[in-house]
Coordinates of N, CA and C in Angstrom, one line a residue:
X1 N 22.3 13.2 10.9 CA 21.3 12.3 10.4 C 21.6 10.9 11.1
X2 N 20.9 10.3 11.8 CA 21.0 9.0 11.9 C 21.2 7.9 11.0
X3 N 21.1 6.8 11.4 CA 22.0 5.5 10.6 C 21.0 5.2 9.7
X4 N 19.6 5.1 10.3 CA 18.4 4.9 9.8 C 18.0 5.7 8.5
X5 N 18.2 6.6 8.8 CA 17.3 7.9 8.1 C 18.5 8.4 6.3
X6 N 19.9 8.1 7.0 CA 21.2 8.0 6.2 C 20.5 7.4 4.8
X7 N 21.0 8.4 3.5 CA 20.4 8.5 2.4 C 21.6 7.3 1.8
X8 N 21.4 6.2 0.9 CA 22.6 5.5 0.6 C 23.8 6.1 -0.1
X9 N 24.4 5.4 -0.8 CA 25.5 5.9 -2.0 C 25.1 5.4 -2.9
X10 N 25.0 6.2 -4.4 CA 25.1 6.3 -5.7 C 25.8 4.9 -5.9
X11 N 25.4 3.5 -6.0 CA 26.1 2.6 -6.8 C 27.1 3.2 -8.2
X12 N 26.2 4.3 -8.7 CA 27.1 4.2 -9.9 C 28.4 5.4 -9.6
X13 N 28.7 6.3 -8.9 CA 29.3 7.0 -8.4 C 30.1 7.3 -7.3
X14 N 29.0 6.3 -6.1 CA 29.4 6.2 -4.8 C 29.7 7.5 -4.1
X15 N 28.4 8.0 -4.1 CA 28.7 9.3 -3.3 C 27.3 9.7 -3.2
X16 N 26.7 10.3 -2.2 CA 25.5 10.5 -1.2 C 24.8 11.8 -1.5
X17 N 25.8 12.8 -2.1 CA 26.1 13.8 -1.4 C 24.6 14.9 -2.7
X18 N 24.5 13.8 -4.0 CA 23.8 14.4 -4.8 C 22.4 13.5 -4.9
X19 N 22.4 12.6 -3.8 CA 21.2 11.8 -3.6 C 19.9 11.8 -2.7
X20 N 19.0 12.1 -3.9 CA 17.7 12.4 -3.4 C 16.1 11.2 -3.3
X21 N 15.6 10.8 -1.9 CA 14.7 10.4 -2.2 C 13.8 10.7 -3.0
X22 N 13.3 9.6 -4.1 CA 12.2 9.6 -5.5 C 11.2 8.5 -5.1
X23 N 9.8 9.0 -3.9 CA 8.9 7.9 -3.6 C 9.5 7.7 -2.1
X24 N 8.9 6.3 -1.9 CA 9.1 5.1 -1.1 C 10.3 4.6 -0.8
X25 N 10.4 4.4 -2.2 CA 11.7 3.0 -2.4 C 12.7 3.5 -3.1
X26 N 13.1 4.2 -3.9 CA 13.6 4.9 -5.0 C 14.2 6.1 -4.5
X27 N 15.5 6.2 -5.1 CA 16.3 7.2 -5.1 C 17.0 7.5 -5.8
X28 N 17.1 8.8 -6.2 CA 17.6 9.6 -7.7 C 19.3 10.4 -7.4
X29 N 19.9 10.0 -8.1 CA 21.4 10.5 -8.2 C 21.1 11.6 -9.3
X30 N 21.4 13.1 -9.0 CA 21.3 14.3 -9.5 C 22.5 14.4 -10.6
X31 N 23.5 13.8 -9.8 CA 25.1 13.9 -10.4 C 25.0 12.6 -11.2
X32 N 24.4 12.0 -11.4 CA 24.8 10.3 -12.4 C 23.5 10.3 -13.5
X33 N 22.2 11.0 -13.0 CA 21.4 11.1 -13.6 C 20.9 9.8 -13.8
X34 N 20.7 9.1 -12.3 CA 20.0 7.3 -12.5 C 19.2 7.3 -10.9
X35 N 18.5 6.4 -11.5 CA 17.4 6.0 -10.2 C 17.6 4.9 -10.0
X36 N 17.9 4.6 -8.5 CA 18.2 3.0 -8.0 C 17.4 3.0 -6.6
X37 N 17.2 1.5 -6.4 CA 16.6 1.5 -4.9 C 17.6 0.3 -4.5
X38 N 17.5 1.0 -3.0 CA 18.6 0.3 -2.4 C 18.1 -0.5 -1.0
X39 N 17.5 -1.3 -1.5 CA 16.7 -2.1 -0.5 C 17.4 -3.9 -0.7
X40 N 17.8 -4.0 0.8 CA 19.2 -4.9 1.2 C 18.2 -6.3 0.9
X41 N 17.1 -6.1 1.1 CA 16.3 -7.4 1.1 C 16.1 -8.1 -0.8
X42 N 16.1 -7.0 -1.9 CA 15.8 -7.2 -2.9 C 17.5 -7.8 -3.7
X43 N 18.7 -7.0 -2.8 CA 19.9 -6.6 -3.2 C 20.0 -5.1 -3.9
X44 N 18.8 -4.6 -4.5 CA 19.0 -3.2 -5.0 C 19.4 -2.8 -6.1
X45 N 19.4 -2.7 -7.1 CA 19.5 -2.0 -8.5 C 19.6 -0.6 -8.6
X46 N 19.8 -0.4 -10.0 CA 20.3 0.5 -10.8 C 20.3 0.4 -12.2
X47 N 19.8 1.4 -13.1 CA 19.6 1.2 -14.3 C 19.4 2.5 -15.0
X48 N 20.6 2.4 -16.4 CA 20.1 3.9 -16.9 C 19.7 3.4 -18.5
X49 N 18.3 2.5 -18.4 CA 18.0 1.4 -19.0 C 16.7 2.3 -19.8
X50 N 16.8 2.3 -21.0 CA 15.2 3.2 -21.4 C 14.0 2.7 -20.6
X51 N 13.8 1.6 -20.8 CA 12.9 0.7 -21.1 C 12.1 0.3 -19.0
X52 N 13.4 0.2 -18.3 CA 13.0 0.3 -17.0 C 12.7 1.9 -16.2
X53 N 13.6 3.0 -16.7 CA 12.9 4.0 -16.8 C 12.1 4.4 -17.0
X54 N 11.7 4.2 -17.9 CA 9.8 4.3 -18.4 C 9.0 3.7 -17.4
X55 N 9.6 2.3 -17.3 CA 8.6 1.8 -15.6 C 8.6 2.5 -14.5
X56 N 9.6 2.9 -14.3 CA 9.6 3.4 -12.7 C 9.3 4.8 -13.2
X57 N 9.2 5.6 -14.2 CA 8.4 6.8 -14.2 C 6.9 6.6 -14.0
X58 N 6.6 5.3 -15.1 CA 4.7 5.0 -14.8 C 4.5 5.0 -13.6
X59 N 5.0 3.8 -12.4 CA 5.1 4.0 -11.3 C 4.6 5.4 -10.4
X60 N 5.8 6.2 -10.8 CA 5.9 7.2 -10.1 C 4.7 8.0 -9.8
X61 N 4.3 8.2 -11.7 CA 3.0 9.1 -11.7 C 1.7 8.0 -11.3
X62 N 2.1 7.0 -11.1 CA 0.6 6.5 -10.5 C 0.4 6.7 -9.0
X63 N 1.9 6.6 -8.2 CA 2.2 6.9 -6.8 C 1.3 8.7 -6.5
X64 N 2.0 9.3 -7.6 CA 1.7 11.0 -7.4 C 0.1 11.4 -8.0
X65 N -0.5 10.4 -8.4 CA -2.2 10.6 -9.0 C -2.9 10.2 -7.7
X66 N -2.3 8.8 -7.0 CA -3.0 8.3 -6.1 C -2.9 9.5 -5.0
X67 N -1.5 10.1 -4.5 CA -1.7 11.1 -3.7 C -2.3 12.1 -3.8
X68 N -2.2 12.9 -5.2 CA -3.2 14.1 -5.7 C -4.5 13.6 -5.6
X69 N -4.9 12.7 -5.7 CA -6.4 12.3 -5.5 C -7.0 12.1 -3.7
X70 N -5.9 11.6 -2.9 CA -5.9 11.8 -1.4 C -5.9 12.7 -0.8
X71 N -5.0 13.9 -1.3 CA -4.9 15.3 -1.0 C -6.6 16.2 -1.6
X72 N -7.2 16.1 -2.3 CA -7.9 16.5 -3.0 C -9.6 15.7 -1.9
X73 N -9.4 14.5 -1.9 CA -10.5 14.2 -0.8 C -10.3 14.7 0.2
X74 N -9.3 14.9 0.9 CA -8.9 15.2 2.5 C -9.2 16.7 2.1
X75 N -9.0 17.8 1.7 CA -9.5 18.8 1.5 C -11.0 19.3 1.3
X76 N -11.4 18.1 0.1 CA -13.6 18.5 0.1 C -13.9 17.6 1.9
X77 N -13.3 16.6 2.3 CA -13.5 16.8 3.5 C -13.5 17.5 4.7
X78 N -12.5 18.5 4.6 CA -12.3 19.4 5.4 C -13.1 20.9 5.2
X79 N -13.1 20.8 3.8 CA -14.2 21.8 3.4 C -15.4 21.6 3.8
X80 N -15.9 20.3 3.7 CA -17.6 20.3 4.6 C -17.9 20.3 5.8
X81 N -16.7 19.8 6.7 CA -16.8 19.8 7.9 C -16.6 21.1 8.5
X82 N -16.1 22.6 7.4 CA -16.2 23.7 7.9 C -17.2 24.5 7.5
X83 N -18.3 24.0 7.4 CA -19.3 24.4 6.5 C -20.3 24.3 7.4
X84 N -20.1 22.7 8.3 CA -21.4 22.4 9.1 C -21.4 23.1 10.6

């Protein structure tokens, strides 16, 4: 894997090895059971916080509605274009 593409370390565990991109910006530790984003420009967080989990869940499912609704036009588009 390149330097680029290299998934971070678990702030709360420091270890890579159970970390999974969640989105864009967000990444989920399997083994700590926390979501942090690790973006050098913000400094990056971590939180096993009710109240900000809740946010970055809303988030999530508004990210995964916008795409199910993208995936879902690009298909009746593709459906009519094999029609004509």
């Amino acid at each position: 894997m390149t330097q680029q593409n290299r998934l971070p370390d678990c702030p709360s565990c420091g270890s890579s090895r159970s970390v999974y991109a969640d989105g864009d910006r967000n990444f989920f530790c399997n083994n700590c059971k926390v979501t942090f984003d690790d973006s050098p420009d913000e400094g990056g967080d971590y939180s096993r916080d009710p109240v900000r989990s809740a946010i970055r869940k809303e988030e999530w499912q508004q990210r995964e509605a916008a795409r199910k609704r993208e995936a879902a036009r690009q298909w009746r588009m593709n459906r009519v274009s094999r029609l004509n």
